[in-house]
Amino acid sequence: MIRVRCVTAVSWWLRRDLCYRFDPIFPQKTKTLPRFHKIHPVWCQYHLFRSICIYHSKMSSASEADEKYNALSPEEKLPYKVVSAIFNNSVAHGIQLLEELDVDVNFVDQLFYKGQTLLMRAAFDSPGMCRALLEKGADVNLAHTESGIFPLLCAAERNTESCKILLEAGADVNQADDEGSTALHAAAHANPSAIPILLEAGAEVDAVESEDIGGRQPLHYAAQHSPEACKFLLDGGADVNAPLDSEEAETAILIAASKAPQCCQVLIDAGADVNVQFNSTGCSPLHEVTDEDDDPSVCQALLQAGADMEIKDHTGKTALHHAARYNEAVCKILLDAGAKHDCTDEDGNVPMTLAAVGDNVKSIQHLLDKGASLEITNKSGDSPLNAAARMNSAKAIEFLIDKGADILSRNRHGWTPLHKAATRHPDSVKALLAKGADVEAKTTDGMTPVFNAASGSAASLKLLIEAGASVNARSQDGSTPLFISAEGNSEGTKLLIEAGCQLDAQNEDGRTALHVAACNSADSCKLLLDAGARLDIASKKGTLPQHSAAAGGNAKSLQYLLDKGAAVDAVDKVGFTALHNSVLKDEECVRILLLAGADGALKTEIGLSAYGLCMQMNPDVEILATLLGQGKYKPLGDSKRTEEQEGAGPSSSEGAKPT
């Protein structure tokens, strides 16, 4: 069996399809990507060494090809011997096969390289076989049956010698495939050495691909990776400021700045407009060379060419904003060139804030050297220190405080840096505590940092407790940190209980943390019950924890409460039982209550039984069936009840009667 392997470079259609999917110069494919989308083209790194494989339908799978090949007659197998000779660059053997076998030199492979002609394969792999096929009369311009790809495009991708041979044989240098790609596009991207040959043969340097794949000219390809290719094309008359024929309409300098900064100088020397902007983001070339890995010399070159440092992107940021966060060397260059350090983006952030967010201590120092303020705030009232705490920039926190930043700076909601950090960043909490942050500082709602930590970060909560923070602090509405952790942070609940917090503290509505946990977190509910939280404390509306569990549809919490002795038929101030609440929410809660002996006939102040309320407000079939069956109804596939539960409770004949 002939085994034909994929070439080491990915075929043009695979490369282009991958390019279309991942290449950031296609706006419709990258709107969700971060600004610094330095995605190196997949096809530049993608080398396949395996038996018969290719992209989707373009090549058959190995097993499929084997099966089909074995089904061929001896005569039908003959062309594939030539295919093998081409792939192995066995020119003498290939010529011998062409001489001895009656093989159609324009044979189209339908097994291994679907739709490719022998000449296309030879253009990729074997200049010698390319010449031999042409001498035997192969059609030099015969294209791929599905994509329109043709021999010269294949050769231009990586085989300069094949390009020469095909052009000498009369190949159309401006032939395009179904997407408008010419050989010059392929050479500009993958094989710069072929560019002069194609240009000398009359290739159109400004040929434009289809808008569907980006509307690129060859220079746009070259600008992604090769200064040499850029120079060849510019010397050949390429328009350095030609935009893509697409919605984004980037020019080569934008592409180079975002993907291959080493190409920028060649484009600048050719007169590229250095203040052009991306349509989608508003970023200029200067914005695009501020990433952490970018060479500062490219920024210098752009500035020397007249780049405007105060151009803002669509979020109101200048290049200095980005450089302050990501690249301290570029930040210094921009500041030394006169960039404004107090310019604000649409959220009111100055470069100092971005430097703090990026934990970039060197940028902070550069900004301080130019007179930037440590206390300037954004529209939310956050100072750079607040911003650093929010983003867990521990080094920046220490540096800013050492430079005089106010450790008690508050935003418009009264949050200090410690509040910001406590939510999820124990490292920053540790740094702030080491600098003397006030653990009892209150927000405008009266919450201390412990409240923030209780909402999510057990590690931060532990640090604050160890630092002496009160676990019984009250917010304006009378809630304690336990109320916050009871919403879903069971680890925080455990820490607060162990620290001796008040289990039964009531807020201004009369609710306890158990009310909150019963509704939201079965784990916290169990922890509170096991710690001795009272079941009989009602809110000002008469609501008990079991009412809250039923109203929240929290079957586990409800079961825990009943197991601890919660009254199944307790009513609130309007006559609602837990069963009334559950019929509006959850069938499993209804079942648990009925099996626990809940009276479905009890009525509210306005005369509604649980059944009547369900019919009026939430006529759910499963809930109704469970009510009528006194909890014994079991939906198809429901395995929640055990055999023992199914045998418990009153019979269905004693069920609730419709009101």
XYZ file of C-alpha atoms in Angstrom:
659
model
C 0.000 0.000 0.000
C 1.271 3.444 -0.861
C 1.573 5.594 2.217
C 1.464 9.258 1.347
C 2.228 11.560 4.247
C 1.196 15.144 4.656
C 3.859 17.671 3.750
C 5.741 19.304 6.590
C 4.209 22.702 5.881
C 0.477 22.974 6.149
C -1.327 23.290 2.840
C -2.469 26.704 1.688
C -6.131 26.099 2.408
C -5.458 24.748 5.886
C -3.147 27.631 6.692
C -5.597 30.162 5.376
C -8.558 28.626 7.174
C -6.637 28.602 10.441
C -5.527 32.143 9.748
C -9.150 33.144 9.234
C -10.117 31.534 12.498
C -7.355 32.818 14.750
C -5.663 35.729 13.005
C -6.381 38.964 14.883
C -6.562 41.039 11.736
C -10.013 39.595 11.140
C -12.252 41.706 13.389
C -15.297 39.471 13.158
C -13.254 36.646 14.641
C -11.529 38.555 17.420
C -13.905 41.049 18.952
C -13.849 39.110 22.222
C -10.062 38.889 22.382
C -8.121 41.159 24.731
C -6.405 44.143 23.181
C -3.000 42.468 23.222
C -3.948 39.524 21.057
C -0.422 38.548 20.043
C -1.539 35.198 18.695
C 1.167 33.803 16.515
C -0.497 32.253 13.480
C -1.172 28.619 14.145
C 0.138 27.683 10.738
C 3.569 29.104 11.559
C 4.051 26.470 14.245
C 1.926 23.669 12.891
C 3.933 20.823 11.400
C 2.231 17.554 10.611
C 4.224 14.347 10.348
C 1.746 11.523 10.092
C 0.204 9.164 7.584
C -2.494 10.481 5.339
C -4.227 13.407 7.063
C -5.544 16.824 6.198
C -8.102 19.355 7.109
C -11.685 18.042 7.225
C -12.781 16.965 3.738
C -9.680 18.205 1.969
C -7.894 14.919 2.592
C -9.196 11.456 3.323
C -8.478 9.809 6.639
C -5.824 7.104 6.577
C -8.274 4.243 7.095
C -10.717 5.593 4.545
C -7.963 6.123 1.989
C -6.516 2.658 2.595
C -9.902 1.076 2.098
C -10.623 2.980 -1.082
C -7.142 2.403 -2.455
C -7.361 -1.338 -1.916
C -10.653 -1.369 -3.794
C -9.051 0.137 -6.920
C -8.183 -1.943 -9.932
C -4.468 -2.326 -10.813
C -4.883 0.241 -13.588
C -6.539 2.740 -11.240
C -3.654 2.392 -8.794
C -1.013 3.412 -11.323
C -1.270 7.219 -10.843
C -0.696 6.787 -7.112
C 2.715 5.326 -7.792
C 3.536 8.664 -9.390
C 2.077 10.454 -6.362
C 4.437 8.461 -4.134
C 7.428 9.299 -6.324
C 6.529 12.992 -6.183
C 6.193 12.995 -2.423
C 9.540 11.249 -1.978
C 11.127 13.504 -4.619
C 12.218 10.379 -6.506
C 12.612 12.185 -9.789
C 14.295 9.402 -11.760
C 11.733 6.858 -10.615
C 8.906 9.271 -11.308
C 10.132 9.960 -14.833
C 10.450 6.215 -15.402
C 6.855 5.712 -14.264
C 5.640 8.467 -16.576
C 7.506 6.826 -19.456
C 6.369 3.271 -18.769
C 2.830 3.737 -17.488
C -0.119 5.174 -19.270
C -0.786 7.827 -16.626
C -2.825 10.951 -17.230
C -0.470 13.817 -16.305
C -3.520 15.871 -15.320
C -4.762 13.132 -12.993
C -6.734 14.492 -10.025
C -6.178 12.680 -6.728
C -9.429 11.789 -4.977
C -8.002 9.635 -2.194
C -5.045 11.198 -0.446
C -4.880 14.856 -1.486
C -8.452 15.311 -2.600
C -8.807 17.467 -5.665
C -5.081 18.026 -6.197
C -3.391 17.362 -9.493
C -0.019 15.679 -9.841
C 1.474 19.036 -10.761
C 0.163 20.654 -7.584
C 1.834 17.969 -5.490
C 5.036 18.339 -7.455
C 4.930 22.121 -7.009
C 5.002 21.552 -3.268
C 7.517 18.728 -3.061
C 9.603 18.179 -6.170
C 10.839 20.723 -8.712
C 12.264 17.858 -10.760
C 8.913 16.114 -11.032
C 7.314 19.471 -11.679
C 9.508 19.872 -14.764
C 8.916 16.263 -15.854
C 5.136 16.603 -15.672
C 5.204 19.838 -17.641
C 7.337 18.194 -20.329
C 4.689 15.472 -20.542
C 1.992 18.085 -21.125
C 0.568 18.776 -17.671
C -1.767 21.787 -17.581
C 0.252 24.447 -15.754
C -2.849 26.351 -14.615
C -5.202 23.466 -13.772
C -6.761 24.334 -10.403
C -7.982 22.394 -7.393
C -11.523 21.173 -7.937
C -12.891 22.498 -4.637
C -10.904 25.603 -3.743
C -9.419 26.836 -6.992
C -5.878 26.524 -5.629
C -3.409 26.076 -8.466
C 0.183 24.853 -8.965
C 1.894 28.249 -8.856
C 0.243 29.141 -5.568
C 1.422 25.812 -4.123
C 4.963 26.449 -5.321
C 4.977 30.038 -4.074
C 4.123 28.843 -0.607
C 7.490 27.193 -0.128
C 9.283 26.045 -3.263
C 10.971 28.880 -5.118
C 12.578 26.568 -7.682
C 9.167 25.182 -8.624
C 7.960 28.778 -9.068
C 10.654 29.398 -11.666
C 9.832 26.198 -13.538
C 6.088 26.913 -13.607
C 6.568 30.501 -14.740
C 8.914 29.369 -17.525
C 6.175 26.965 -18.612
C 3.656 29.793 -18.922
C 1.906 29.785 -15.546
C -0.454 32.721 -15.086
C 1.334 34.763 -12.429
C -1.904 36.562 -11.493
C -4.160 33.523 -11.357
C -6.312 33.584 -8.218
C -8.090 30.861 -6.294
C -11.741 30.971 -5.276
C -10.961 33.423 -2.459
C -8.879 35.771 -4.575
C -5.497 34.588 -3.293
C -2.635 34.776 -5.765
C 0.813 33.229 -5.692
C 2.161 36.549 -4.429
C -0.108 36.358 -1.376
C 1.299 32.915 -0.570
C 4.898 33.967 -1.087
C 4.432 37.137 0.959
C 3.338 35.092 3.864
C 5.410 31.942 3.716
C 8.242 32.227 1.204
C 9.764 35.708 0.742
C 12.447 34.414 -1.630
C 9.781 33.812 -4.279
C 8.530 37.408 -4.197
C 11.155 38.957 -6.556
C 10.619 36.158 -9.079
C 6.855 36.659 -9.074
C 7.135 40.444 -9.289
C 9.576 40.183 -12.183
C 7.050 37.955 -13.936
C 4.406 40.662 -13.611
C 2.581 39.744 -10.411
C 0.123 42.409 -9.295
C 1.540 43.752 -6.057
C -1.832 45.184 -5.003
C -3.986 42.107 -5.691
C -6.810 41.950 -3.146
C -8.260 38.781 -1.672
C -11.960 38.296 -1.083
C -13.504 40.398 1.658
C -14.801 37.145 3.179
C -11.267 36.207 4.264
C -10.105 39.703 5.118
C -9.499 41.493 1.824
C -5.731 41.440 2.219
C -3.054 42.490 -0.201
C 0.319 40.698 -0.180
C 1.844 43.437 1.986
C -0.661 42.684 4.738
C 0.605 39.111 4.825
C 4.236 40.199 4.822
C 3.654 42.678 7.649
C 2.715 39.805 9.939
C 6.187 38.322 10.037
C 8.861 39.357 7.530
C 10.700 42.669 7.081
C 12.387 41.119 4.034
C 9.045 40.331 2.404
C 7.794 43.840 3.207
C 10.839 45.405 1.548
C 10.502 43.276 -1.590
C 6.855 44.280 -1.969
C 7.417 47.953 -1.201
C 10.266 48.062 -3.710
C 7.823 46.471 -6.138
C 5.349 49.312 -5.719
C 3.081 48.163 -2.885
C 1.032 50.939 -1.272
C 2.266 51.093 2.309
C -0.995 52.675 3.483
C -3.428 50.435 1.614
C -6.159 49.255 4.004
C -7.696 45.830 4.173
C -10.850 45.505 2.123
C -12.831 44.755 5.268
C -14.754 46.398 8.072
C -11.586 46.713 10.148
C -9.567 48.311 7.322
C -6.142 47.957 8.978
C -3.062 49.064 7.149
C 0.214 47.168 7.173
C 1.704 49.287 9.973
C -1.155 48.355 12.310
C -0.728 44.682 11.500
C 3.015 44.886 12.000
C 2.719 46.801 15.270
C 0.290 44.268 16.717
C 2.007 41.112 15.459
C 5.505 41.732 14.106
C 7.035 44.982 15.415
C 10.280 44.105 13.633
C 8.490 45.021 10.386
C 7.575 48.517 11.542
C 10.834 50.250 10.594
C 10.637 49.068 6.982
C 7.075 50.361 6.742
C 7.953 53.644 8.453
C 10.814 54.185 6.023
C 8.322 53.695 3.199
C 6.063 56.439 4.543
C 3.493 54.519 6.582
C 0.914 56.652 8.393
C 1.874 56.055 12.023
C -1.329 57.574 13.397
C -3.815 55.294 11.678
C -6.239 53.509 14.046
C -8.073 50.194 14.184
C -11.748 50.720 13.449
C -12.855 48.265 16.130
C -10.602 49.313 19.031
C -9.301 52.750 18.113
C -5.754 51.606 18.860
C -2.921 53.229 16.925
C 0.444 51.597 16.168
C 1.794 53.241 19.311
C -0.856 51.497 21.423
C 0.086 48.180 19.864
C 3.767 48.294 20.843
C 3.183 48.706 24.584
C 2.804 45.046 25.517
C 5.193 43.573 28.073
C 7.340 41.795 25.474
C 7.532 44.636 22.958
C 10.875 46.143 21.991
C 11.060 49.773 23.188
C 13.029 50.701 20.071
C 9.867 50.261 17.990
C 8.149 52.871 20.144
C 11.138 55.156 19.577
C 10.903 54.647 15.825
C 7.187 55.455 15.798
C 7.742 58.609 17.846
C 10.537 59.742 15.551
C 8.149 59.214 12.636
C 5.605 61.536 14.233
C 3.344 59.198 16.211
C 0.802 61.140 18.281
C 1.112 60.077 21.929
C -2.266 61.507 22.894
C -4.422 59.468 20.507
C -7.050 57.618 22.544
C -8.538 54.218 21.817
C -12.254 53.531 22.127
C -11.942 53.174 25.909
C -10.253 56.575 26.172
C -6.797 55.183 26.852
C -3.603 56.596 25.398
C -0.528 54.511 24.700
C 0.820 55.643 28.080
C -2.093 53.993 29.892
C -1.197 50.641 28.370
C 2.550 51.078 28.688
C 2.238 52.036 32.357
C 0.543 48.732 33.005
C 2.553 46.414 30.780
C 5.902 47.852 29.706
C 7.887 50.148 31.984
C 10.572 50.825 29.352
C 8.019 52.085 26.849
C 6.334 54.003 29.677
C 9.573 55.881 30.348
C 10.135 56.611 26.656
C 6.643 58.072 26.341
C 7.007 60.159 29.497
C 10.398 61.457 28.411
C 8.843 62.389 25.077
C 6.220 64.477 26.860
C 3.219 62.165 27.183
C 0.611 63.503 29.611
C 0.616 61.540 32.859
C -2.718 62.971 34.019
C -4.828 62.042 30.992
C -7.942 60.028 31.872
C -9.764 57.208 30.120
C -13.550 56.898 29.953
C -13.630 55.548 33.521
C -11.448 58.351 34.842
C -8.352 56.179 35.219
C -4.965 57.856 34.829
C -1.797 55.974 33.820
C -0.799 55.748 37.506
C -3.946 53.721 38.160
C -3.112 51.359 35.314
C 0.444 50.959 36.592
C -0.944 50.023 40.001
C -3.388 47.564 38.454
C -0.535 45.951 36.527
C 1.642 45.703 39.653
C 4.275 47.616 37.691
C 6.444 49.272 40.316
C 8.943 50.658 37.813
C 6.202 52.406 35.857
C 4.876 53.869 39.100
C 8.321 55.306 39.822
C 8.631 56.722 36.287
C 5.265 58.434 36.725
C 6.202 59.789 40.148
C 9.402 61.183 38.669
C 7.238 63.210 36.278
C 5.004 64.527 39.045
C 2.077 62.102 38.894
C -0.221 62.078 41.936
C -0.741 59.065 44.194
C -4.145 60.263 45.374
C -5.891 61.065 42.096
C -9.121 59.072 41.826
C -11.223 57.692 38.994
C -14.969 58.095 38.504
C -15.657 55.473 41.176
C -13.474 57.344 43.625
C -10.776 54.674 43.607
C -7.197 55.804 44.105
C -4.273 53.895 42.569
C -3.896 52.082 45.903
C -7.545 51.005 45.844
C -7.086 49.769 42.296
C -3.949 47.840 43.232
C -5.788 46.149 46.100
C -8.691 45.205 43.862
C -6.341 43.548 41.352
C -4.112 41.836 43.943
C -1.055 43.878 43.001
C 0.824 43.198 46.226
C 4.145 44.733 45.149
C 2.419 47.895 44.018
C 0.508 48.091 47.309
C 3.693 48.080 49.367
C 5.448 50.492 47.017
C 2.570 52.973 46.896
C 2.225 53.033 50.678
C 5.978 53.478 51.084
C 5.766 56.411 48.673
C 3.056 58.050 50.753
C -0.245 56.730 49.437
C -3.103 56.994 51.943
C -3.795 53.503 53.270
C -7.272 54.674 54.308
C -8.212 56.215 50.972
C -11.885 55.576 50.278
C -13.911 55.401 47.109
C -17.380 56.893 46.842
C -18.861 53.851 48.628
C -16.406 54.199 51.486
C -14.341 51.156 50.551
C -10.728 51.275 51.690
C -7.951 49.280 49.996
C -8.425 46.585 52.651
C -12.099 46.218 51.712
C -11.070 45.785 48.072
C -8.454 43.173 48.856
C -10.502 41.235 51.403
C -13.034 40.067 48.850
C -10.665 37.633 47.167
C -6.980 38.504 47.571
C -5.319 37.243 50.778
C -1.843 38.224 49.542
C -2.911 41.835 49.279
C -4.702 41.607 52.627
C -1.453 40.434 54.190
C 0.475 43.297 52.579
C -2.036 45.889 53.781
C -2.177 44.492 57.302
C 1.610 44.601 57.446
C 1.413 48.318 56.622
C -1.134 49.013 59.363
C -4.477 48.943 57.568
C -7.505 49.521 59.823
C -9.442 46.251 60.164
C -12.482 48.094 61.557
C -12.793 50.751 58.840
C -16.416 51.014 57.716
C -17.994 51.655 54.341
C -20.940 53.983 53.847
C -23.122 50.920 54.565
C -21.271 50.290 57.811
C -19.438 47.187 56.650
C -15.914 46.383 57.802
C -13.433 44.376 55.686
C -14.574 41.199 57.473
C -17.881 41.479 55.605
C -16.035 41.499 52.284
C -13.920 38.507 53.248
C -16.990 36.631 54.473
C -18.475 36.878 50.999
C -15.823 34.724 49.382
C -12.265 34.543 50.660
C -11.830 32.264 53.654
C -8.071 32.899 53.613
C -8.615 36.659 53.834
C -11.184 36.151 56.571
C -8.731 34.094 58.601
C -6.064 36.805 58.288
C -8.485 39.498 59.429
C -9.693 37.465 62.396
C -6.087 36.812 63.418
C -5.451 40.560 63.119
C -8.200 41.217 65.667
C -11.117 42.156 63.430
C -14.500 41.884 65.128
C -16.620 38.983 63.901
C -19.731 40.624 65.357
C -19.477 43.992 63.617
C -22.831 45.367 62.486
C -23.649 46.996 59.181
C -26.259 49.732 58.837
C -29.051 47.169 58.463
C -27.887 45.252 61.531
C -26.361 42.337 59.660
C -23.157 40.691 60.853
C -20.444 39.031 58.738
C -22.197 35.712 59.431
C -25.144 36.894 57.335
C -22.787 37.350 54.393
C -21.041 33.989 54.671
C -24.397 32.261 55.152
C -25.300 33.159 51.591
C -22.899 30.564 50.240
C -19.451 30.634 51.798
C -19.641 27.647 54.138
C -15.907 27.769 54.856
C -16.309 31.363 55.966
C -19.284 30.366 58.106
C -17.162 27.719 59.807
C -14.369 30.214 60.531
C -16.777 32.753 62.007
C -18.417 30.138 64.223
C -15.020 28.966 65.450
C -14.107 32.599 66.164
C -17.094 32.885 68.500
C -19.504 34.974 66.452
C -23.059 35.531 67.673
C -25.188 32.847 66.026
C -28.564 34.435 66.648
C -27.942 38.116 65.977
C -30.903 39.715 64.205
C -30.820 42.414 61.571
C -33.285 45.274 61.299
C -35.818 42.919 59.659
C -35.527 40.482 62.531
C -33.858 37.803 60.468
C -30.898 35.765 61.653
C -28.055 34.230 59.695
C -29.989 30.953 59.819
C -32.771 32.526 57.768
C -30.188 33.478 55.135
C -28.471 30.097 55.137
C -31.759 28.188 55.011
C -32.647 29.953 51.789
C -29.238 29.998 50.127
C -26.755 27.477 51.511
C -27.566 24.051 52.921
C -23.960 23.605 54.056
C -23.981 26.819 56.074
C -27.427 25.931 57.396
C -26.139 22.618 58.749
C -23.088 24.280 60.291
C -25.282 26.797 62.100
C -27.722 24.158 63.324
C -24.915 21.931 64.561
C -23.422 24.936 66.356
C -26.698 25.532 68.184
C -28.407 28.284 66.213
C -31.994 28.806 67.384
C -34.835 27.569 65.196
C -37.586 29.602 66.809
C -36.494 33.165 66.034
C -38.988 34.795 63.712
C -38.443 37.871 61.602
C -40.638 40.938 61.947
C -42.920 39.362 59.345
C -43.153 36.188 61.375
C -40.921 34.265 59.015
C -39.034 31.307 60.475
C -36.000 29.599 58.919
C -38.183 26.808 57.498
C -40.255 29.411 55.679
C -37.049 30.797 54.164
C -35.848 27.353 53.096
C -39.167 26.593 51.405
C -39.330 30.013 49.751
C -35.821 29.492 48.379
C -36.579 25.977 47.167
C -33.723 24.643 49.294
C -34.804 21.077 50.029
C -31.619 20.100 51.882
C -31.850 23.041 54.262
C -35.514 22.294 54.832
C -34.769 18.686 55.732
C -31.992 19.746 58.126
C -34.385 22.141 59.869
C -37.150 19.557 60.190
C -34.672 17.005 61.491
C -33.706 19.498 64.201
C -37.336 19.931 65.220
C -38.574 22.893 63.208
C -42.376 23.161 63.391
C -43.732 21.924 60.086
C -46.970 23.937 60.225
C -45.703 27.155 61.789
C -47.310 30.222 60.225
C -46.025 33.707 59.553
C -48.008 36.901 60.114
C -50.159 36.407 57.004
C -50.866 32.759 57.679
C -48.320 31.243 55.325
C -46.821 27.907 56.282
C -43.642 26.507 54.782
C -45.898 24.420 52.530
C -47.509 27.552 51.120
C -44.054 28.887 50.265
C -42.892 25.615 48.754
C -45.802 25.214 46.316
C -44.626 28.397 44.663
C -41.099 27.110 44.256
C -40.095 23.462 44.478
C -41.764 20.046 44.228
C -39.140 18.335 46.393
C -39.763 20.781 49.240
C -43.489 20.044 48.956
C -42.813 16.312 49.251
C -40.498 16.724 52.255
C -43.081 18.806 54.112
C -45.991 16.484 53.361
C -44.026 13.417 54.398
C -43.156 15.292 57.596
C -46.881 15.716 58.274
C -47.590 19.186 56.931
C -51.289 20.040 56.861
C -52.220 20.941 53.305
C -55.619 22.204 54.377
C -54.324 25.117 56.452
C -55.350 28.437 54.971
C -53.771 31.864 54.821
C -55.442 35.042 56.077
C -57.127 35.400 52.682
C -58.394 31.833 52.769
C -55.996 29.992 50.465
C -54.827 26.473 51.162
C -51.547 25.284 49.702
C -53.500 23.638 46.876
C -55.492 26.797 46.177
C -52.364 28.948 46.202
C -50.653 26.567 43.809
C -53.613 26.594 41.408
C -53.800 30.370 41.501
C -50.121 31.289 41.392
C -48.092 28.321 40.099
C -50.162 25.494 38.567
C -47.169 23.165 38.179
C -48.245 19.598 37.308
C -45.547 17.910 39.410
C -46.279 20.053 42.451
C -50.040 19.532 42.122
C -49.596 15.783 41.814
C -47.340 15.747 44.864
C -49.904 17.732 46.852
C -52.770 15.451 45.916
C -50.651 12.387 46.622
C -49.621 13.650 50.055
C -45.983 13.408 48.998
C -46.231 9.878 47.634
C -46.383 10.923 43.976
C -43.044 10.152 42.358
C -42.228 11.787 38.983
C -40.771 9.528 36.307
C -37.056 9.084 36.920
C -37.170 10.653 40.400
C -35.010 8.688 42.814
C -34.999 11.166 45.667
C -37.333 9.253 47.992
C -36.359 6.059 49.674
C -38.555 2.989 50.156
C -39.020 4.034 53.777
C -40.196 7.521 52.807
C -42.716 6.122 50.344
C -44.335 4.171 53.149
C -44.557 7.134 55.524
C -47.266 9.749 55.999
C -51.048 9.676 55.666
C -52.820 8.057 52.755
C -53.759 9.978 49.645
C -57.410 9.783 50.640
C -56.558 12.119 53.511
C -54.867 14.632 51.231
C -55.545 18.311 50.890
C -58.867 19.223 49.439
C -59.176 21.898 46.765
C -60.390 25.246 47.996
